[in-house]
Coordinates of C-alpha atoms (C1' of nucleotides) in Angstrom, one line a residue:
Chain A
X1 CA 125.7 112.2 105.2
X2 CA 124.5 111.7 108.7
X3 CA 121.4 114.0 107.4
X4 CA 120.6 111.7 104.7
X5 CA 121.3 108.2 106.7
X6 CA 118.5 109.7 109.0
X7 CA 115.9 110.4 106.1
X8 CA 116.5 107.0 104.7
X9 CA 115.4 105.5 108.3
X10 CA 111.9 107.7 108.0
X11 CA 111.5 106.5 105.0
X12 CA 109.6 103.1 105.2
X13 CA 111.0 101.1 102.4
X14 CA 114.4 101.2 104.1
X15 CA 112.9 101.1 107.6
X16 CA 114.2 99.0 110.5
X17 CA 117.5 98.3 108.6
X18 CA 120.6 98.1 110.1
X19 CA 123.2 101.3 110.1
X20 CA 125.1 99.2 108.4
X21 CA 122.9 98.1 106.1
X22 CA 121.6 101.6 105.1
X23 CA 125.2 102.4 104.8
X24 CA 125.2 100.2 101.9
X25 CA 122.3 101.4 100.3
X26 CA 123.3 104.8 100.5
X27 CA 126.7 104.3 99.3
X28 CA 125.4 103.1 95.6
X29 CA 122.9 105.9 95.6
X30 CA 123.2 109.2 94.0
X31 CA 121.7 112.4 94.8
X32 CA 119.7 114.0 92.3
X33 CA 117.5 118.0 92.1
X34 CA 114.7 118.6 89.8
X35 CA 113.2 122.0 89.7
X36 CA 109.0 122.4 89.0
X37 CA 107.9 120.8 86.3
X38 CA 111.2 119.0 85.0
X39 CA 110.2 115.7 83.5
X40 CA 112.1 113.2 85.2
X41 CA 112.1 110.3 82.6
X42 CA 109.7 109.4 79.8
X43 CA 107.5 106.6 79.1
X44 CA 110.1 103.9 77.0
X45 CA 112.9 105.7 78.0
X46 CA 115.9 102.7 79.3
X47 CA 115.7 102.5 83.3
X48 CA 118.6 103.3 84.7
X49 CA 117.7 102.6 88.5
X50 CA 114.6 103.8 90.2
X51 CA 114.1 106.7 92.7
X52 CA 113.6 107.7 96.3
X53 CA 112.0 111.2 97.3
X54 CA 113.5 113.5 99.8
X55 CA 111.7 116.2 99.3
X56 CA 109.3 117.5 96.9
X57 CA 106.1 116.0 94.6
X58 CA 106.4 114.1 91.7
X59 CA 103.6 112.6 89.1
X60 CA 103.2 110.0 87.5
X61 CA 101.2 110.0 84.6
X62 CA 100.4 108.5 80.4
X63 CA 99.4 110.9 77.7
X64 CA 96.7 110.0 74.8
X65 CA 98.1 110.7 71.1
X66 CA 95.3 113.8 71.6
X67 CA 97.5 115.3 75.0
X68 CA 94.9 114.2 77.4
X69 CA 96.3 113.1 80.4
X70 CA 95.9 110.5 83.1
X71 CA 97.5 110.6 86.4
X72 CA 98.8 107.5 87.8
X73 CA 100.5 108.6 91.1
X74 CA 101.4 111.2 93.2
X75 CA 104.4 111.0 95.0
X76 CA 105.8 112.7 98.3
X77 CA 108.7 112.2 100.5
X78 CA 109.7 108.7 101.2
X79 CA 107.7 107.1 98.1
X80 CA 109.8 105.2 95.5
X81 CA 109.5 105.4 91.7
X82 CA 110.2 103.3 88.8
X83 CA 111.1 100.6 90.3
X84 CA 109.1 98.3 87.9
X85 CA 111.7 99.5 85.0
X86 CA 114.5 97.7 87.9
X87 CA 113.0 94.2 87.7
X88 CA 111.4 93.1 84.3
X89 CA 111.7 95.0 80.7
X90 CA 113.8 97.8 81.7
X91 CA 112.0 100.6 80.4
X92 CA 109.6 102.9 82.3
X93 CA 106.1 102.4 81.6
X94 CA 105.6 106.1 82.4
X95 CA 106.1 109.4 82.5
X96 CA 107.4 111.4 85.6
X97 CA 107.3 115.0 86.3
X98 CA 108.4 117.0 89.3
X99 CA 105.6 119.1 90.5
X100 CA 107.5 120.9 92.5
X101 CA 111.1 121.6 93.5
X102 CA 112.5 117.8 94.3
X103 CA 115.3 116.2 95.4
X104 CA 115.4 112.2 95.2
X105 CA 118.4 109.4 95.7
X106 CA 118.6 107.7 92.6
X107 CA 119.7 104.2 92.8
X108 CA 121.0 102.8 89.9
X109 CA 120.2 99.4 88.5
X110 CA 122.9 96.8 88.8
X111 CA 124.0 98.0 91.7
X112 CA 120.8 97.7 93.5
X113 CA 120.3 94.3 92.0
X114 CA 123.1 92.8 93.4
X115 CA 123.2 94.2 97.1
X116 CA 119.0 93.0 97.2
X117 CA 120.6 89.5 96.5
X118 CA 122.7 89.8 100.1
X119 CA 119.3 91.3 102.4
X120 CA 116.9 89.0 101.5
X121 CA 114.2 90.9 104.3
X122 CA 115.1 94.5 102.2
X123 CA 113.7 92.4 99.2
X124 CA 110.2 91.7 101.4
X125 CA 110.1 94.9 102.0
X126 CA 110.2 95.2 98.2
X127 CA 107.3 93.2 97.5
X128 CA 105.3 94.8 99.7
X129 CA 105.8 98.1 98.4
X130 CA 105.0 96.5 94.9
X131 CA 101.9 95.0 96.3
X132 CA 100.2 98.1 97.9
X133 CA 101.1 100.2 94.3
X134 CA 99.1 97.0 92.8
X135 CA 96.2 97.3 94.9
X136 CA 96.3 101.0 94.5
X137 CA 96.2 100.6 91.0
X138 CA 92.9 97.7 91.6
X139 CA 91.3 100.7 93.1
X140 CA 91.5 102.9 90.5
X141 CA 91.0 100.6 87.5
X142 CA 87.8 99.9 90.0
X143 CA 87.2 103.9 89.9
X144 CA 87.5 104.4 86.6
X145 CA 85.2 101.7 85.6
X146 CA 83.0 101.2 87.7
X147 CA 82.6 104.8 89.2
X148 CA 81.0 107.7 87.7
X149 CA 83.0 111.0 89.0
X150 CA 80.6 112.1 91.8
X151 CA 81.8 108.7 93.3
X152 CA 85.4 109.3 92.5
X153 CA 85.6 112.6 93.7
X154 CA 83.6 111.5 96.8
X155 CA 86.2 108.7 97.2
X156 CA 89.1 110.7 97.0
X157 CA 87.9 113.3 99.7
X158 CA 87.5 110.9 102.0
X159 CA 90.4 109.1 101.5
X160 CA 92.3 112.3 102.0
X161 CA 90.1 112.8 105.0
X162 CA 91.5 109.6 106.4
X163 CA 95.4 110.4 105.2
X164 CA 95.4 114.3 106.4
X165 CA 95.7 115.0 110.6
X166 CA 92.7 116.9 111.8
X167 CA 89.2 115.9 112.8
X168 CA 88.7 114.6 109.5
X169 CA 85.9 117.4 108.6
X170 CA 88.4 119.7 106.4
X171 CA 90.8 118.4 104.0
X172 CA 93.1 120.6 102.3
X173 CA 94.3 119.7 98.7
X174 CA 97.7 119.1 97.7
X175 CA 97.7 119.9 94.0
X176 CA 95.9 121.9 91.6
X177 CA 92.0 121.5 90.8
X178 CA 93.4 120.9 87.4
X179 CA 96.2 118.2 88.3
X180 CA 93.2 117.2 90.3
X181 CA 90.7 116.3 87.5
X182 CA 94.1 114.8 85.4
X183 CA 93.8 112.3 88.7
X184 CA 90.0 111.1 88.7
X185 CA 89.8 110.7 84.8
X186 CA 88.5 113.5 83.9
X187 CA 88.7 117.0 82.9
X188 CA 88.6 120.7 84.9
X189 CA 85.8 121.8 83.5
X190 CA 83.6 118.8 84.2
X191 CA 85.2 118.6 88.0
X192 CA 84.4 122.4 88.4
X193 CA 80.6 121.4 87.6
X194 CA 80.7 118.5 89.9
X195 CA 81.7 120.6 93.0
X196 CA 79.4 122.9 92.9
X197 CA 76.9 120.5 92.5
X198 CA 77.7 118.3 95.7
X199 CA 78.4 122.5 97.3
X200 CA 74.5 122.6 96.4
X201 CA 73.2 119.8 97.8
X202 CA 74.9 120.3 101.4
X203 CA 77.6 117.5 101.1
X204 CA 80.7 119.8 100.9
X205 CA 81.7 123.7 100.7
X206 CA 85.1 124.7 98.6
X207 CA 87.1 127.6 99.6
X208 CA 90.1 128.0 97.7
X209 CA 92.2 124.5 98.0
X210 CA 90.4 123.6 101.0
X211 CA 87.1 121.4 101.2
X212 CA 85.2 121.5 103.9
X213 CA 83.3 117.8 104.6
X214 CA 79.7 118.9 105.8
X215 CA 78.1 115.5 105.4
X216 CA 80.3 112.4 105.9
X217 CA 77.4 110.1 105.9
X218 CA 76.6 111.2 102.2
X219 CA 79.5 111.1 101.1
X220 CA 80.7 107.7 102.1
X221 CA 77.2 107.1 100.2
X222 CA 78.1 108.3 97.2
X223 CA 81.5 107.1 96.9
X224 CA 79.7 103.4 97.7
X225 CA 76.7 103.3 95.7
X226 CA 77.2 106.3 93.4
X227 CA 74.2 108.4 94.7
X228 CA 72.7 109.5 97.8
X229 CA 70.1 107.0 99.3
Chain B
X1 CA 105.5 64.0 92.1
X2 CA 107.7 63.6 89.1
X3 CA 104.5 65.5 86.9
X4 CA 104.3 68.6 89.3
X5 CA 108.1 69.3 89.2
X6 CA 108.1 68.8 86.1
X7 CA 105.1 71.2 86.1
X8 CA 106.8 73.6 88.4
X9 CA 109.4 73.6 86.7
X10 CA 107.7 74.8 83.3
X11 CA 106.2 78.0 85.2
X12 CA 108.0 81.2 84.9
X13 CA 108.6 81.9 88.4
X14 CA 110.1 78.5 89.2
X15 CA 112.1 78.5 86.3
X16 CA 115.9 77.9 86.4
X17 CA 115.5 76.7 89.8
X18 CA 117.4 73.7 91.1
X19 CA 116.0 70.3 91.6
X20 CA 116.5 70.6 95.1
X21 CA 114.7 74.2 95.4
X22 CA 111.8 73.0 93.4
X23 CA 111.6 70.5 95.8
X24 CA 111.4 72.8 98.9
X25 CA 109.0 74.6 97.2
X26 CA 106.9 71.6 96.1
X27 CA 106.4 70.4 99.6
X28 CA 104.8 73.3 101.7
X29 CA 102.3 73.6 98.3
X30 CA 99.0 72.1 98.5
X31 CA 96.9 71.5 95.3
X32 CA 93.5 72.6 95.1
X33 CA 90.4 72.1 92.5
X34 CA 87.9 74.1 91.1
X35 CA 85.2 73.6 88.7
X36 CA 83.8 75.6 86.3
X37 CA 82.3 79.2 87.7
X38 CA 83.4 78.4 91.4
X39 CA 84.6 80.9 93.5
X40 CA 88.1 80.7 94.2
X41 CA 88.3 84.0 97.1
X42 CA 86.4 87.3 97.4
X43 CA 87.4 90.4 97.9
X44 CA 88.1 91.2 101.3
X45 CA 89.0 88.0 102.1
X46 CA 91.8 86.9 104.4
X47 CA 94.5 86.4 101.8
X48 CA 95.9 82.8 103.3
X49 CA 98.4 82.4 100.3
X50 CA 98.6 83.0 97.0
X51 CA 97.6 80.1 93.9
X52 CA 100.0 78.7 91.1
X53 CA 97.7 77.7 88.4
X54 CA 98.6 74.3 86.8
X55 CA 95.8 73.5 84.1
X56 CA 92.4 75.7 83.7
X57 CA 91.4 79.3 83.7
X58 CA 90.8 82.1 86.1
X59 CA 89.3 85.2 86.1
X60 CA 90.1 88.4 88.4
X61 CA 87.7 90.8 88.6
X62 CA 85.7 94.1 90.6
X63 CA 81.8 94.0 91.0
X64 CA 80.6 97.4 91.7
X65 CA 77.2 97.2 93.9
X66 CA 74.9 97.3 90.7
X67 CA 76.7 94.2 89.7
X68 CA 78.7 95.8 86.7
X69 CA 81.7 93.3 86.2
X70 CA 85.3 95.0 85.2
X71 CA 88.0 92.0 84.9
X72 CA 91.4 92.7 85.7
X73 CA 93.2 90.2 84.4
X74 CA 92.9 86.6 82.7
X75 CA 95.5 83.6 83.9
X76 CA 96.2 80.7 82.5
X77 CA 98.2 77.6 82.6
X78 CA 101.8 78.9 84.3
X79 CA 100.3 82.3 85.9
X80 CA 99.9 83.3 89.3
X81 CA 97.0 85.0 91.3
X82 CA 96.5 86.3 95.0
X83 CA 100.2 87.5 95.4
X84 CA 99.4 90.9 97.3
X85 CA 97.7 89.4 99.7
X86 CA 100.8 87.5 100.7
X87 CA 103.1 90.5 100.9
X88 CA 100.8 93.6 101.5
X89 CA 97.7 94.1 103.8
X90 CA 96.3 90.2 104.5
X91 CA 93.7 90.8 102.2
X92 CA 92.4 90.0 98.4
X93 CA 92.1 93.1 96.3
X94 CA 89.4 91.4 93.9
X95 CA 87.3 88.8 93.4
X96 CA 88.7 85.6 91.5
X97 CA 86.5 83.1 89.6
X98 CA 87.4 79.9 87.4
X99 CA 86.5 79.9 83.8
X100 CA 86.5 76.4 83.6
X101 CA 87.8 73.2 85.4
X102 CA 90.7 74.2 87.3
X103 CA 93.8 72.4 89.3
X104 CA 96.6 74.9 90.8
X105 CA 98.8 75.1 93.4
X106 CA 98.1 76.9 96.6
X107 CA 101.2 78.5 98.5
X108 CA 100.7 79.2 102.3
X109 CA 101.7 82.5 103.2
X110 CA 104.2 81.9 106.6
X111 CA 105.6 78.9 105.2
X112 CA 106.2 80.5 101.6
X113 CA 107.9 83.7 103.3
X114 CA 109.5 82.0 105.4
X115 CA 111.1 80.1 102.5
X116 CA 111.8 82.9 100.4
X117 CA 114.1 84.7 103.0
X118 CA 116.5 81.8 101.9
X119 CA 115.6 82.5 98.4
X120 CA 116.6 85.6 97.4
X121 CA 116.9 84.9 93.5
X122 CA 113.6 83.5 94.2
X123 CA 112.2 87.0 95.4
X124 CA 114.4 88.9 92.3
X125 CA 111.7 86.5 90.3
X126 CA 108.7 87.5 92.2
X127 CA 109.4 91.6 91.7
X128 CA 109.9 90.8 88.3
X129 CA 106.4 88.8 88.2
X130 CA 104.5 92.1 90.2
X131 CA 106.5 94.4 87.9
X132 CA 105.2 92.9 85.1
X133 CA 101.5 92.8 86.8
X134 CA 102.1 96.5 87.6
X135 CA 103.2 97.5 83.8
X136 CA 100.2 95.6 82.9
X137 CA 98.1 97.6 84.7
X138 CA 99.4 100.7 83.5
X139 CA 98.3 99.6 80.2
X140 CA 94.9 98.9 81.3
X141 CA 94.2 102.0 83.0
X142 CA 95.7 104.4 79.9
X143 CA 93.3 102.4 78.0
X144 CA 90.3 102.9 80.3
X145 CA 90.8 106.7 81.1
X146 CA 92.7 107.9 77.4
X147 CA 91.2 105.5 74.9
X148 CA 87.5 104.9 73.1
X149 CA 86.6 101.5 73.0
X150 CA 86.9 100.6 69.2
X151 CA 91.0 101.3 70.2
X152 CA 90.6 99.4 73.1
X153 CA 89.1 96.5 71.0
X154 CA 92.0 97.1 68.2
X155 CA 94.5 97.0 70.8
X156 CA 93.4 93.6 72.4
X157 CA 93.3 91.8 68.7
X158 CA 96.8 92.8 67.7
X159 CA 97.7 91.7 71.6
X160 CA 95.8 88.5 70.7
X161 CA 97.9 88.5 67.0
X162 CA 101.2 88.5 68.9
X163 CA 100.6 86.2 71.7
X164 CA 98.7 83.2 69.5
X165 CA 100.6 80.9 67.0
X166 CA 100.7 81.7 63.3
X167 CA 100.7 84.3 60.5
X168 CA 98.9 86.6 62.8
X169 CA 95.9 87.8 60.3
X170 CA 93.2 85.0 62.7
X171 CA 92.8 85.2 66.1
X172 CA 90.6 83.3 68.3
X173 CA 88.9 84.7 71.4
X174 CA 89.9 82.6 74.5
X175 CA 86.8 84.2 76.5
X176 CA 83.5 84.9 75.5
X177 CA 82.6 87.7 73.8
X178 CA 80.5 89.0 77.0
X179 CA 83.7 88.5 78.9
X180 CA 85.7 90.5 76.2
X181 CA 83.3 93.0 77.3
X182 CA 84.2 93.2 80.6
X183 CA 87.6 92.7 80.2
X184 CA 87.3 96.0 78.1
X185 CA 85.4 97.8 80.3
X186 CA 81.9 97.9 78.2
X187 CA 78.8 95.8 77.8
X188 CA 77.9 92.9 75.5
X189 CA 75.3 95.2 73.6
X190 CA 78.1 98.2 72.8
X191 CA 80.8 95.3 71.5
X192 CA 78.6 93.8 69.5
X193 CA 78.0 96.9 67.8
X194 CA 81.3 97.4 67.5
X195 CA 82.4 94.2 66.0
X196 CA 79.7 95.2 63.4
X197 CA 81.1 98.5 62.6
X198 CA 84.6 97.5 62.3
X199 CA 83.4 94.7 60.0
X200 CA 81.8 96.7 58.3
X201 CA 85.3 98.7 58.0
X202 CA 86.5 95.9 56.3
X203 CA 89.1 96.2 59.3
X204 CA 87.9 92.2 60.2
X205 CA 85.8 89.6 59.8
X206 CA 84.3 87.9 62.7
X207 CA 83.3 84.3 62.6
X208 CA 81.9 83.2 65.8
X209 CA 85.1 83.3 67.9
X210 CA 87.5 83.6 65.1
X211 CA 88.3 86.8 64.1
X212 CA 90.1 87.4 60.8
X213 CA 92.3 90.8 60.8
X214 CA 91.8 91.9 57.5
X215 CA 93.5 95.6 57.7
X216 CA 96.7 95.4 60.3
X217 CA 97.9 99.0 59.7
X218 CA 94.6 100.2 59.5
X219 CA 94.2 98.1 63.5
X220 CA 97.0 99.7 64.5
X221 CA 96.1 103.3 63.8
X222 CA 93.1 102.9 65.3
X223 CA 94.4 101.2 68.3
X224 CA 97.4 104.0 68.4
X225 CA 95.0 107.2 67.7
X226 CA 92.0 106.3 67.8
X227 CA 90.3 106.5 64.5
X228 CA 91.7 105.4 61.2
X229 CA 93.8 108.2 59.5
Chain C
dG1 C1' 62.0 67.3 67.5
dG2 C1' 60.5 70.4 70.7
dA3 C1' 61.8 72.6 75.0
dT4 C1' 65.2 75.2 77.5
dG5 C1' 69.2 77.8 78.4
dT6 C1' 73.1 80.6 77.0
dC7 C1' 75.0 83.8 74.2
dC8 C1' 74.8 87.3 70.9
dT9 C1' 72.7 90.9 68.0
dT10 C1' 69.8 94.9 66.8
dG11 C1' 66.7 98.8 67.6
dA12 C1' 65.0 103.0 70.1
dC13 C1' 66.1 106.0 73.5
dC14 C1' 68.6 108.7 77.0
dT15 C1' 72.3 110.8 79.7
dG16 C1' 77.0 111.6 81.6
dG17 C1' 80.4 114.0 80.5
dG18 C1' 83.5 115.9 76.8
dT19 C1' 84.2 120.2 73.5
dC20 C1' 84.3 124.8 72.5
dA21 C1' 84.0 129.5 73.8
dA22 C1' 83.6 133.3 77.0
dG23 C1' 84.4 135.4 81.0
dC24 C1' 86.3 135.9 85.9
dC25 C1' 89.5 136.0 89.6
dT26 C1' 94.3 135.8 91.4
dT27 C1' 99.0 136.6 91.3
dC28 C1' 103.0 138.8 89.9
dG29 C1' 106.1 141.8 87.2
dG30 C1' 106.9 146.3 85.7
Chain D
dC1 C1' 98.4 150.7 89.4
dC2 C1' 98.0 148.2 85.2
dG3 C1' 98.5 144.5 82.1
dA4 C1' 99.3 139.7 81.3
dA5 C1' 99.1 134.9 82.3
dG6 C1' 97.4 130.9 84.8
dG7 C1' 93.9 128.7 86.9
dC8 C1' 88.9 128.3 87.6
dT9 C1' 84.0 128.7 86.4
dT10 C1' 79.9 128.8 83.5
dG11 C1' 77.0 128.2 79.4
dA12 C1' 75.5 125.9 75.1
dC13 C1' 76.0 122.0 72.5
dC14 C1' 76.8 117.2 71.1
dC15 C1' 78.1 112.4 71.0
dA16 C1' 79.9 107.9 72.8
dG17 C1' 78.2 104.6 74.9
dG18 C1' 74.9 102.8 78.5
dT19 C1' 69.8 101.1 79.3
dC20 C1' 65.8 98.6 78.2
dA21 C1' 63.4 95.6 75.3
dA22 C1' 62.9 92.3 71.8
dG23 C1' 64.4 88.9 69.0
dG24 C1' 67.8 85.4 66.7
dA25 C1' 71.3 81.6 66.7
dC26 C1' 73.1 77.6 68.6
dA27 C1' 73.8 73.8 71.6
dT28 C1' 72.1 70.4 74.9
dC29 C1' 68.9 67.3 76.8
dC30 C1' 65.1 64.6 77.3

DNA sequence: GGATGTCCTTGACCTGGGTCAAGCCTTCGG
DNA sequence: CCGAAGGCTTGACCCAGGTCAAGGACATCC
């Protein structure tokens, strides 16, 4: 109990709340496993309550009639998930799918609902967290249509640059090349081609999972303008 | 006075509230003009409040830096704009632009906060408004990354079919048919073509902005696979 | 009624990136 | 050590849709 009480504080959604008030929250959530590659719920599917990691990866993602897929998220330890199915139509828009081993506090609808109506700064918080996955999404509707994959891939090294400790020169990636190209709109064949392009012209070297940034400058040129000056 | 409660009161997010609360509301809201093709913020842009639209249309929308236009989302009459800005990060995702004449209501950031701690059916409102943003978005970018164009095209005339008043076989185009370009992610020269092929289909008829849906299941297959079984 | 501007359509062409098909390199179980 | 299964890379091919360029269709305004 104690344990979980201090992973809620990390987390930042339920940051700078009260021990009493986390109390509360924990008491009306439920602890939930998946193992790798459970689906979690479906896109339609009624939503029950939404979800908060502990530990583990989780996607979010749509499939085409065809199987193609399109990743919407990626989700670590301390993000929330499905909460949109919690406020308006109350089913998920989505599909989720452990990537790994996960364990998550589920916290189920009405019960959420009504204890948001008593901690009216918990329901800021809320809104925030709804307002970054927004702008997140504006950036990758931008991506998609705006960007060709040179730029995207360019813009997602760097951003992982910026997330991952380090000097910033080598950024290690967290999920498969494959999962990878699912992200960026694309496919692993074409993503394969692309980095051993930019590995030819001097901008990065792959070993394995980890990418070495040899040319920031071009980079942050290519994500910008879609080409290297 | 009387008018904009009675205005407020018509809008979605204010419904259901009290007279008083409408009140409260009313008063730290400023109204605010804007003519056809003005500017209403910029991306990037210190995000001072968010904007109630009373009467008029507005455009959201991404340039990319060789001036390719992708819109985000069209509001009307009841909608709101500029929300993440109030809750999340200070600034505007996106560009917004008025269609045509425009009155709406700007909310100041502090003072609307501030109000909405003592709100907190208020704020169960607003996360059901960004929820619904947020589903919409989903839709938009599993269209973008997972669909063709003639399916995106299919998809936005039965969208049209269900929103407008009627038997549902005419729509009208609000927007442009250069802005229906945008909005789909494509150019003016690629929907024209289109519009001629799926006429051509015998799937519609196009008549300036009046479209006539001529084969609704055939439409919907499209719009749900992709081509016409 | 001609000039002007805006929006739309059509044609010819080209290219980014998807498809299909092999092959290659790990990892892991037996 | 070997075989099988995933994940990754590479090549040959093709097509949806973007680019560039040239009209056409209206409306508005003097």
């Amino acid at each position: 109990m104690e344990r979980i009480l201090a992973a809620l504080n990390r987390i930042p959604l339920f940051g700078g709340l009260s021990r009493e008030e986390l109390l509360r929250f924990r008491e009306i959530a439920q602890e939930k496993s998946f193992g790798r590659a459970e689906w979690i719920f479906s896109e339609g599917d009624e939503g029950e309550g939404f979800y908060v990691i502990l530990e583990g990866r989780v996607k979010i993602f749509k499939l085409s009639p065809s199987g193609k897929e399109q990743i919407l998220h990626l989700f670590g330890p301390g993000d929330s998930f499905g909460e949109v199915a919690v406020f308006e139509g109350g089913s998920f828009p989505a599909n989720a799918q452990a990537l790994q081993d996960t364990r998550a506090l589920f916290f189920p609808r009405a019960a959420f609902r009504a204890l948001l109506r008593n901690h009216p700064d918990f329901a800021l918080k809320l809104l925030a967290d709804l307002s970054r996955k927004l702008r997140e999404f504006t950036m990758q509707i931008e991506s998609l249509a705006l960007k060709e994959i040179p730029a995207r891939l360019a813009s997602y090294l760097l951003y992982l640059a910026r997330e991952q400790p380090g000097d910033g020169n080598v950024v290690t990636l967290a999920i498969s090349k494959g999962e990878l190209a699912r992200l960026l709109g694309t496919i692993p064949e074409t993503l394969s081609r692309i980095f051993a392009r930019l590995s030819g012209q001097g901008l990065i070297r792959v070993t394995g999972r980890r990418i070495a940034l040899l040319d920031r400058a071009g980079l942050e040129a290519l994500a910008r303008e879609g080409r290297i000056p």
